[in-house]
Short mmCIF file of C-alpha atoms in Angstrom, two decimals:
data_model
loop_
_atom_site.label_atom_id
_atom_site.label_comp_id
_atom_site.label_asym_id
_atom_site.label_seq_id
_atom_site.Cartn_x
_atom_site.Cartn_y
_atom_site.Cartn_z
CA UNK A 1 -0.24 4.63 -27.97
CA UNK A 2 -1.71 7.99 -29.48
CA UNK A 3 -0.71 9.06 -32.47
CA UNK A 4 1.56 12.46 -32.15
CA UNK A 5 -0.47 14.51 -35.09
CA UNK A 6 -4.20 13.87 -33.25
CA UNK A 7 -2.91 15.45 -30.02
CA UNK A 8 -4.37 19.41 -30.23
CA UNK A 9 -1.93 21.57 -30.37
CA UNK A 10 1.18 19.53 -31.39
CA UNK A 11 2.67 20.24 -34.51
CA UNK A 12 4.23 17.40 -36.26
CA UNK A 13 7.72 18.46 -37.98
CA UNK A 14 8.06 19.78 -41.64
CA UNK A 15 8.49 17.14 -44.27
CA UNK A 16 12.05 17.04 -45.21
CA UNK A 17 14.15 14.74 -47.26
CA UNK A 18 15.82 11.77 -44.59
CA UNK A 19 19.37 12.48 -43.70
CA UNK A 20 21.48 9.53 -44.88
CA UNK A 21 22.52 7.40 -42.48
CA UNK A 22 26.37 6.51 -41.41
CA UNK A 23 26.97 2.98 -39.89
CA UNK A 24 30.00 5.10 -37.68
CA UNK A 25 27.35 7.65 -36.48
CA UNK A 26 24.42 5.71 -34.64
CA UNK A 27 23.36 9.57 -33.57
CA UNK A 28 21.86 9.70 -37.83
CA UNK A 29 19.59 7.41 -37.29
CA UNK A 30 18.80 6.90 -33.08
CA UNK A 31 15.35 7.51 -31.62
CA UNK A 32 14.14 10.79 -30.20
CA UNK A 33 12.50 10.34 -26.98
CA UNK A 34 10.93 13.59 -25.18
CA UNK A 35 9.83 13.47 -21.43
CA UNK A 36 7.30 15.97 -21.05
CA UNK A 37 4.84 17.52 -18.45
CA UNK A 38 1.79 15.50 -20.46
CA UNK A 39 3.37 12.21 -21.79
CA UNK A 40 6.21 10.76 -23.11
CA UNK A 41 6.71 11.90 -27.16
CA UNK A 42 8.72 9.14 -29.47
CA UNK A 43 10.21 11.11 -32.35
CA UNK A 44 11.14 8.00 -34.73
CA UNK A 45 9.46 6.80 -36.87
CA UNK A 46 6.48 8.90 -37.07
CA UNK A 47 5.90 11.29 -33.70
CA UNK A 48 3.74 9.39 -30.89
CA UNK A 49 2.35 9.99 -27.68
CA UNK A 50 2.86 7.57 -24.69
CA UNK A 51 1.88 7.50 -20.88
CA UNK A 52 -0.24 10.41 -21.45
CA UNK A 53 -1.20 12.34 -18.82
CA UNK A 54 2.02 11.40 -16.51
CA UNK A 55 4.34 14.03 -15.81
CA UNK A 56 7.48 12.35 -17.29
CA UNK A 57 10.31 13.81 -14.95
CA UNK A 58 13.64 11.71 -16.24
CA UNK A 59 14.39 9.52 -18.69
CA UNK A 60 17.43 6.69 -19.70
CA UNK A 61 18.49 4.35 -22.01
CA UNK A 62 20.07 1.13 -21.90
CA UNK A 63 20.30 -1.34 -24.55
CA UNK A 64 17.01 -2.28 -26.04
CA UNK A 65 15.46 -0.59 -23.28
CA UNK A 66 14.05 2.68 -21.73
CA UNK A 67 12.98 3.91 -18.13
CA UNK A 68 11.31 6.78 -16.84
CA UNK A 69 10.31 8.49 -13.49
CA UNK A 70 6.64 10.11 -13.99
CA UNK A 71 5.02 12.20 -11.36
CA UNK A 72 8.82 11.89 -9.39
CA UNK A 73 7.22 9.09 -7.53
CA UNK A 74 7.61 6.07 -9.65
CA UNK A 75 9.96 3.89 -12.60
CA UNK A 76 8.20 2.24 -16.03
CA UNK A 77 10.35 0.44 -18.06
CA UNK A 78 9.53 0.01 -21.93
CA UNK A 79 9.65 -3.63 -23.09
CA UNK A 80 11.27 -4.71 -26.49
CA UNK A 81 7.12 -4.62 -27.90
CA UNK A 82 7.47 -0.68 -26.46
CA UNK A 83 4.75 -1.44 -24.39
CA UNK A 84 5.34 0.42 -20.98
CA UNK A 85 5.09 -1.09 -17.39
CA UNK A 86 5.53 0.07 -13.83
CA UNK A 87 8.29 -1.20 -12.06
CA UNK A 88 8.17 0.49 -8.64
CA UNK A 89 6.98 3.14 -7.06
CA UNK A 90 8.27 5.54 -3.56
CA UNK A 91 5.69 6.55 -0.73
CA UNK A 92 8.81 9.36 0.77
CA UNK A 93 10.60 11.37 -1.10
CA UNK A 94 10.85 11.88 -4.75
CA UNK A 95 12.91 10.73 -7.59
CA UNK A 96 15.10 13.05 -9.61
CA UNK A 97 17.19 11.24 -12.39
CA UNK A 98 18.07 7.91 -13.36
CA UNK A 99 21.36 6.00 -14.78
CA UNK A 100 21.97 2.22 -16.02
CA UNK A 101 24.33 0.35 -14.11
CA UNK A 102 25.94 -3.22 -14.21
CA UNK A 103 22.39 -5.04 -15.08
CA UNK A 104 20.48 -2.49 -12.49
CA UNK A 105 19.50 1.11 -12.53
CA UNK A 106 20.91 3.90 -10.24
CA UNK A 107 18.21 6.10 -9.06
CA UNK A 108 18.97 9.90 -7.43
CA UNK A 109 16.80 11.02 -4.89
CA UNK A 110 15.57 13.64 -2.95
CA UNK A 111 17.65 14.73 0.24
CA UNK A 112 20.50 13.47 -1.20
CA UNK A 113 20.44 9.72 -1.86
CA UNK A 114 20.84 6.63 -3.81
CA UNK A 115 19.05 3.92 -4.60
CA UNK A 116 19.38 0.99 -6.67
CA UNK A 117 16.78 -1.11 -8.57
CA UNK A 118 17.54 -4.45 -9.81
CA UNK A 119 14.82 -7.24 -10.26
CA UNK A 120 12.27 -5.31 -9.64
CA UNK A 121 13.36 -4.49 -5.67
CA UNK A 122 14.35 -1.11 -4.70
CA UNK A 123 16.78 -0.68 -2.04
CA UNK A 124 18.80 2.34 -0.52
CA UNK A 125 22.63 2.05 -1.15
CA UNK A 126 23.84 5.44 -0.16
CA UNK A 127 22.97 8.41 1.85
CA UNK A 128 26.44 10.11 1.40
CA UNK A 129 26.46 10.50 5.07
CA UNK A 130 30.23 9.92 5.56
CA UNK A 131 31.34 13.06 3.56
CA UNK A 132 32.37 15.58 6.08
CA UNK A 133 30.87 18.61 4.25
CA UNK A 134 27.32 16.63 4.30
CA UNK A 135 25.73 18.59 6.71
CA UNK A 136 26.33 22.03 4.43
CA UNK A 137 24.55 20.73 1.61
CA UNK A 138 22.13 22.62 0.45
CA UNK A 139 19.10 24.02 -2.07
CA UNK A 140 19.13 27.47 -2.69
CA UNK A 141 15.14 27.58 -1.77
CA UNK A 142 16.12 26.14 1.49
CA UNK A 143 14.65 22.22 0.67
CA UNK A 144 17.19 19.77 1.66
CA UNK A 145 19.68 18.77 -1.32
CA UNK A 146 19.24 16.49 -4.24
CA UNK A 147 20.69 14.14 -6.40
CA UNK A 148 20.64 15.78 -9.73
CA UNK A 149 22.67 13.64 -12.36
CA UNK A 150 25.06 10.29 -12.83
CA UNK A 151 27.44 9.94 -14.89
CA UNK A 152 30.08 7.19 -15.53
CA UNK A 153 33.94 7.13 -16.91
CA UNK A 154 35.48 5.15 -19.77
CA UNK A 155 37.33 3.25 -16.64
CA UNK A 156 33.90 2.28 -15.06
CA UNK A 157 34.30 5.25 -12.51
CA UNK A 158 30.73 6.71 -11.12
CA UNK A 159 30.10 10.07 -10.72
CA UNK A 160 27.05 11.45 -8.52
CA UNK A 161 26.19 15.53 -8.75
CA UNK A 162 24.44 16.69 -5.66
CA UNK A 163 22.26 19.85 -6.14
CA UNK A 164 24.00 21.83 -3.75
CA UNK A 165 26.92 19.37 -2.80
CA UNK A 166 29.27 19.31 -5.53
CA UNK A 167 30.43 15.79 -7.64
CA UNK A 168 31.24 12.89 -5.69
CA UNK A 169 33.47 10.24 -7.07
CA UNK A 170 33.28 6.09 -6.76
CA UNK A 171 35.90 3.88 -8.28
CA UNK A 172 34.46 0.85 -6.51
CA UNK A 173 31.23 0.67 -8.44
CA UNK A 174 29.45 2.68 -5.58
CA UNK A 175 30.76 1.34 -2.19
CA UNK A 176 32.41 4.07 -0.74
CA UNK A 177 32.66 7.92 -2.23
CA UNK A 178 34.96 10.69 -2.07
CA UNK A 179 33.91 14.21 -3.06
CA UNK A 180 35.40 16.33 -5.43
CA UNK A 181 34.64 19.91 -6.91
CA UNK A 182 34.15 22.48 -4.05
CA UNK A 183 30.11 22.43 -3.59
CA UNK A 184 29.50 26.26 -4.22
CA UNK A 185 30.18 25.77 -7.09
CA UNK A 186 26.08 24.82 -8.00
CA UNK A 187 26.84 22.35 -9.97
CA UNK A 188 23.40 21.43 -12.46
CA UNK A 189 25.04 18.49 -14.26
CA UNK A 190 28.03 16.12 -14.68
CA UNK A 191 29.27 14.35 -17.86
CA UNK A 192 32.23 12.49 -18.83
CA UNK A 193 33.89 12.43 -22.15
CA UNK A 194 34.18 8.87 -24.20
CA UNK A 195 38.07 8.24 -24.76
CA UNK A 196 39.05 9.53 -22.10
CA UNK A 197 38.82 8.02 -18.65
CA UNK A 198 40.21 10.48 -16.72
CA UNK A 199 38.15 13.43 -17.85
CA UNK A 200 34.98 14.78 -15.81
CA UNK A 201 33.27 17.94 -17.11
CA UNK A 202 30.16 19.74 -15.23
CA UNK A 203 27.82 23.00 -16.22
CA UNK A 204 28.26 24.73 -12.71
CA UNK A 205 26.78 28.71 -11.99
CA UNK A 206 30.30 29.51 -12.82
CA UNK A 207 30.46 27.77 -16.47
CA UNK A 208 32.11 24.98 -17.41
CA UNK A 209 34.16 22.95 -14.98
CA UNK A 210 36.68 20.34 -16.57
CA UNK A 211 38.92 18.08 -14.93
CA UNK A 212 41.87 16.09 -16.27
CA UNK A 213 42.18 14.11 -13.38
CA UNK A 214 39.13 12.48 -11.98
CA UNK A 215 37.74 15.53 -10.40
CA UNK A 216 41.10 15.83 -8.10
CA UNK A 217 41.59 19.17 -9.82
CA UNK A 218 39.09 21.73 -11.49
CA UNK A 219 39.27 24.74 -13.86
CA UNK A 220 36.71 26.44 -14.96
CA UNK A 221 35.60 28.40 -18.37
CA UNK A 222 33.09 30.93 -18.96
CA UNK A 223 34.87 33.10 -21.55
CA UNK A 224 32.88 34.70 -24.62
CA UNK A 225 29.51 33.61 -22.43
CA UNK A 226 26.98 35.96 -22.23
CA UNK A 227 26.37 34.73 -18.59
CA UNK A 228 28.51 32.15 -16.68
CA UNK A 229 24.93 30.24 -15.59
CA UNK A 230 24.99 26.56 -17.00
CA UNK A 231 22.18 23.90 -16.92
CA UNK A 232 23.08 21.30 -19.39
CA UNK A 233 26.07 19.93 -20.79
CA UNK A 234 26.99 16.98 -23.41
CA UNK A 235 30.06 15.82 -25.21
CA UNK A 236 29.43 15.23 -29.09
CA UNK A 237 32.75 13.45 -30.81
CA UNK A 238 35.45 16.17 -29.89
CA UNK A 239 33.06 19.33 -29.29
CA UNK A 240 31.32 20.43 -25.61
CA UNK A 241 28.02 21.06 -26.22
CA UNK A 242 26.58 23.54 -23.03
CA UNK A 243 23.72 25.77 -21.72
CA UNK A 244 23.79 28.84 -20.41
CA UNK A 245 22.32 32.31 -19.21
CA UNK A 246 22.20 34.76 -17.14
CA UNK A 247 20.59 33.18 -13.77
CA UNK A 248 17.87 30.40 -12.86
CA UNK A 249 15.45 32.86 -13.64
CA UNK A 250 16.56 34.20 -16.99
CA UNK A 251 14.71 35.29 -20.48
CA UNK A 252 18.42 35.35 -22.48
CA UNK A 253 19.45 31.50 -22.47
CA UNK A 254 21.80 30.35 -25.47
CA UNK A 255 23.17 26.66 -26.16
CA UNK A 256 27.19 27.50 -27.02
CA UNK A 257 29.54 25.13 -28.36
CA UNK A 258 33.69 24.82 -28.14
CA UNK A 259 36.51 22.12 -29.12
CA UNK A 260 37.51 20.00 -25.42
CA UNK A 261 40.86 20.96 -25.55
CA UNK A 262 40.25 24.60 -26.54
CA UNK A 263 40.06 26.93 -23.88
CA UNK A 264 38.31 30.33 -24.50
CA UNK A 265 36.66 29.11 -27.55
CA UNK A 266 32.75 29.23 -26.61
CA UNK A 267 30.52 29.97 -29.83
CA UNK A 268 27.29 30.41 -29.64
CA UNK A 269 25.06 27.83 -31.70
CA UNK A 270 23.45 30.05 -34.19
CA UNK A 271 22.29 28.48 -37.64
CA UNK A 272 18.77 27.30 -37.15
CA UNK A 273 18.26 28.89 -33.73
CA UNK A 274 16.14 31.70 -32.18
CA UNK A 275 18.66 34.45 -30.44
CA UNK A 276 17.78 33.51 -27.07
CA UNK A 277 15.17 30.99 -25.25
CA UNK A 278 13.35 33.00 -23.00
CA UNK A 279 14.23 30.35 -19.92
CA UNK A 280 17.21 27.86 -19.29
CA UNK A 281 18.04 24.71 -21.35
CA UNK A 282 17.76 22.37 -18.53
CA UNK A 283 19.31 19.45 -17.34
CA UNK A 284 18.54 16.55 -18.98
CA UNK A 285 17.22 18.07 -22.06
CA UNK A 286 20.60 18.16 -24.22
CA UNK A 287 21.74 14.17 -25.69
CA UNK A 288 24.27 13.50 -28.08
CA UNK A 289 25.65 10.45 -30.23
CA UNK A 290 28.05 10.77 -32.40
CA UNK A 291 28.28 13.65 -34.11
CA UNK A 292 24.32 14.32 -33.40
CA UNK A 293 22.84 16.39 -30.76
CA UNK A 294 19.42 17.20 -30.18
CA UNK A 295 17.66 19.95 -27.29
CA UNK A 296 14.56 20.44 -25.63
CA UNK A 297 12.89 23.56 -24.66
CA UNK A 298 10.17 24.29 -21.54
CA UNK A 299 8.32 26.38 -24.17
CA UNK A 300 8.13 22.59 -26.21
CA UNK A 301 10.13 22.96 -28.98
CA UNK A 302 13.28 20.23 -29.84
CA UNK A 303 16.08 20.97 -32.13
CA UNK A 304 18.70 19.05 -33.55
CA UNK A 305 22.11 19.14 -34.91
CA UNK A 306 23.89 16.35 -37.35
CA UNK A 307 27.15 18.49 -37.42
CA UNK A 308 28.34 18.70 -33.56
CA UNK A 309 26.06 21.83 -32.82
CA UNK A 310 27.20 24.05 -35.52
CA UNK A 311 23.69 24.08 -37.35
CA UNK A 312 20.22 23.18 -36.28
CA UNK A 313 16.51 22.37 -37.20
CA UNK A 314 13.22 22.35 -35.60
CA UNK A 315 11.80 18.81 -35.64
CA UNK A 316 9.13 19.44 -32.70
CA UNK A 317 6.95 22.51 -31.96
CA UNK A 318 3.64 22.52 -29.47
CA UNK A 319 4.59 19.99 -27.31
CA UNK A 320 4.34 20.36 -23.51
CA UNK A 321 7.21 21.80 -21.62
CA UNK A 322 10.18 19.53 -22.14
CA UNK A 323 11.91 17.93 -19.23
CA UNK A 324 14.17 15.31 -20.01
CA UNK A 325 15.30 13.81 -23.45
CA UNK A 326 17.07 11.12 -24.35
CA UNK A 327 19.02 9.34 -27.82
CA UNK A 328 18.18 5.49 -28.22
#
């Protein structure tokens, strides 16, 4: 393990006095973990540098325990020491993003499908090849589609985004799927809310999608945007945290908050923040607990938020461009 400050060119944060911590809040006092194109940063205690040199692609927590794809070709796992090891690798294909599930891990794929480690072996569980709009999947740079992002309900439901191919939806822990947003949407990433089991909300290129329903029926929001283009979306307590701008290849990108249950009500996160980011906040890059959020940049900065999104500070600068990020 490196320490953070010796790496040239990464600037520790600014000294400032600890935020006191609230037993109802784990988000005060969680771990900052950064998943960039040279290593993996830790942001807790003190800022270190691990698996340098790996391209650090995706990144999840579980209980006492994190993983993370490097180079899109293979899983470590960090032990309860925080040492790192390698549990598998792919020869085809590539490995997108990764989700903890009933004592194994889901892993999205290239080309559209699903695998499953547990123990160590990695198997195939689903190809999607039964949903009758598979064959117009799509990438918008012609590659075949992807997996993109998991998510899971409350109720134990499983939701899988396809990058282009909409949300699909499991309620038997993965056996069979049914699809649910229409696909053109361009959906980037799918969340669900805690409390409520029958919510579903996405950041789509038309704004926010919610559903009430298990993805059975969808409206969308975009109002008081300054471009409908989402990447990233999180839930902190009763406030949607979201992404946005004004295409994939934007220089005016803006994080925006807004109650759930208020439509309409986008703000854009100010206090602390530069006017724009001159690309998109990505998917992957925005975790939340409680009422703590934090955000990572591709131009290697991280901010975060104790109040839901309404303020923020810098607590990273200089790092590598920032992929994935997670809370543990």
């Amino acid at each position: 393990m490196t320490n953070f400050a010796q790496r040239s060119g990464i600037h520790p944060p600014q000294q400032t006095p600890k935020d006191s911590l609230n037993g109802e809040d784990a988000g005060l006092h969680a771990q900052f973990i950064a998943g960039t194109k040279n290593g993996l940063v830790t942001l807790s205690p003190e800022p270190q540098v691990e698996l340098l040199g790996y391209d650090i692609t995706a990144l999840a927590s579980g209980s006492n325990t994190v993983w993370a794809i490097t180079d899109r070709n293979a899983i470590w796992q960090r032990d309860l020491e925080h040492q790192w090891h390698q549990v598998t690798t792919v020869s085809e294909g590539e490995l997108h993003c990764l989700f903890p599930f009933a004592e194994s891990l889901l892993v999205g794929t290239s080309s559209a499908c699903l695998l499953r480690v547990q123990e160590g072996d990695l198997k195939r569980i689903n190809c999607f090849e039964s949903i009758e709009e598979r064959e117009e999947w799509y990438t918008p740079w012609g590659d075949p589609p992807d997996v993109r992002s998991l998510a899971i309900s409350p109720s134990g439901i499983l939701y899988v985004n396809v990058h282009v191919g909409g949300i699909l939806r499991s309620d038997d822990g993965g056996a069979t799927w049914q699809p649910t947003i229409d696909f053109h949407a361009d959906v980037h990433e799918v969340c669900t809310v805690p409390g409520r089991p029958d919510w579903v909300l996405a950041a789509t290129a038309q704004g926010l999608a919610i559903s009430k329903e298990k993805g059975e029926t969808w409206c969308f929001d975009s109002e008081n945007l300054h471009g409908a283009y989402a990447r990233a979306v999180a839930v902190c307590g009763e406030i949607v945290l979201m992404s946005a701008s004004t295409g994939p290849h934007t220089d005016r990108a803006a994080l925006y908050h807004r109650p759930l249950d208020q439509p309409g009500g986008f703000k854009k996160c100010q206090q602390g923040l530069p006017e724009w980011f001159p690309s998109n906040i990505n998917t992957g890059t925005l975790a939340t607990a409680g009422s703590c959020a934090v955000f990572g940049t591709r131009e290697g900065k991280i901010f975060r938020s104790t109040d839901a999104g309404q303020s923020w500070k810098s607590i990273a600068t200089g790092l590598a461009p920032i992929q994935c990020l997670v809370m543990a």
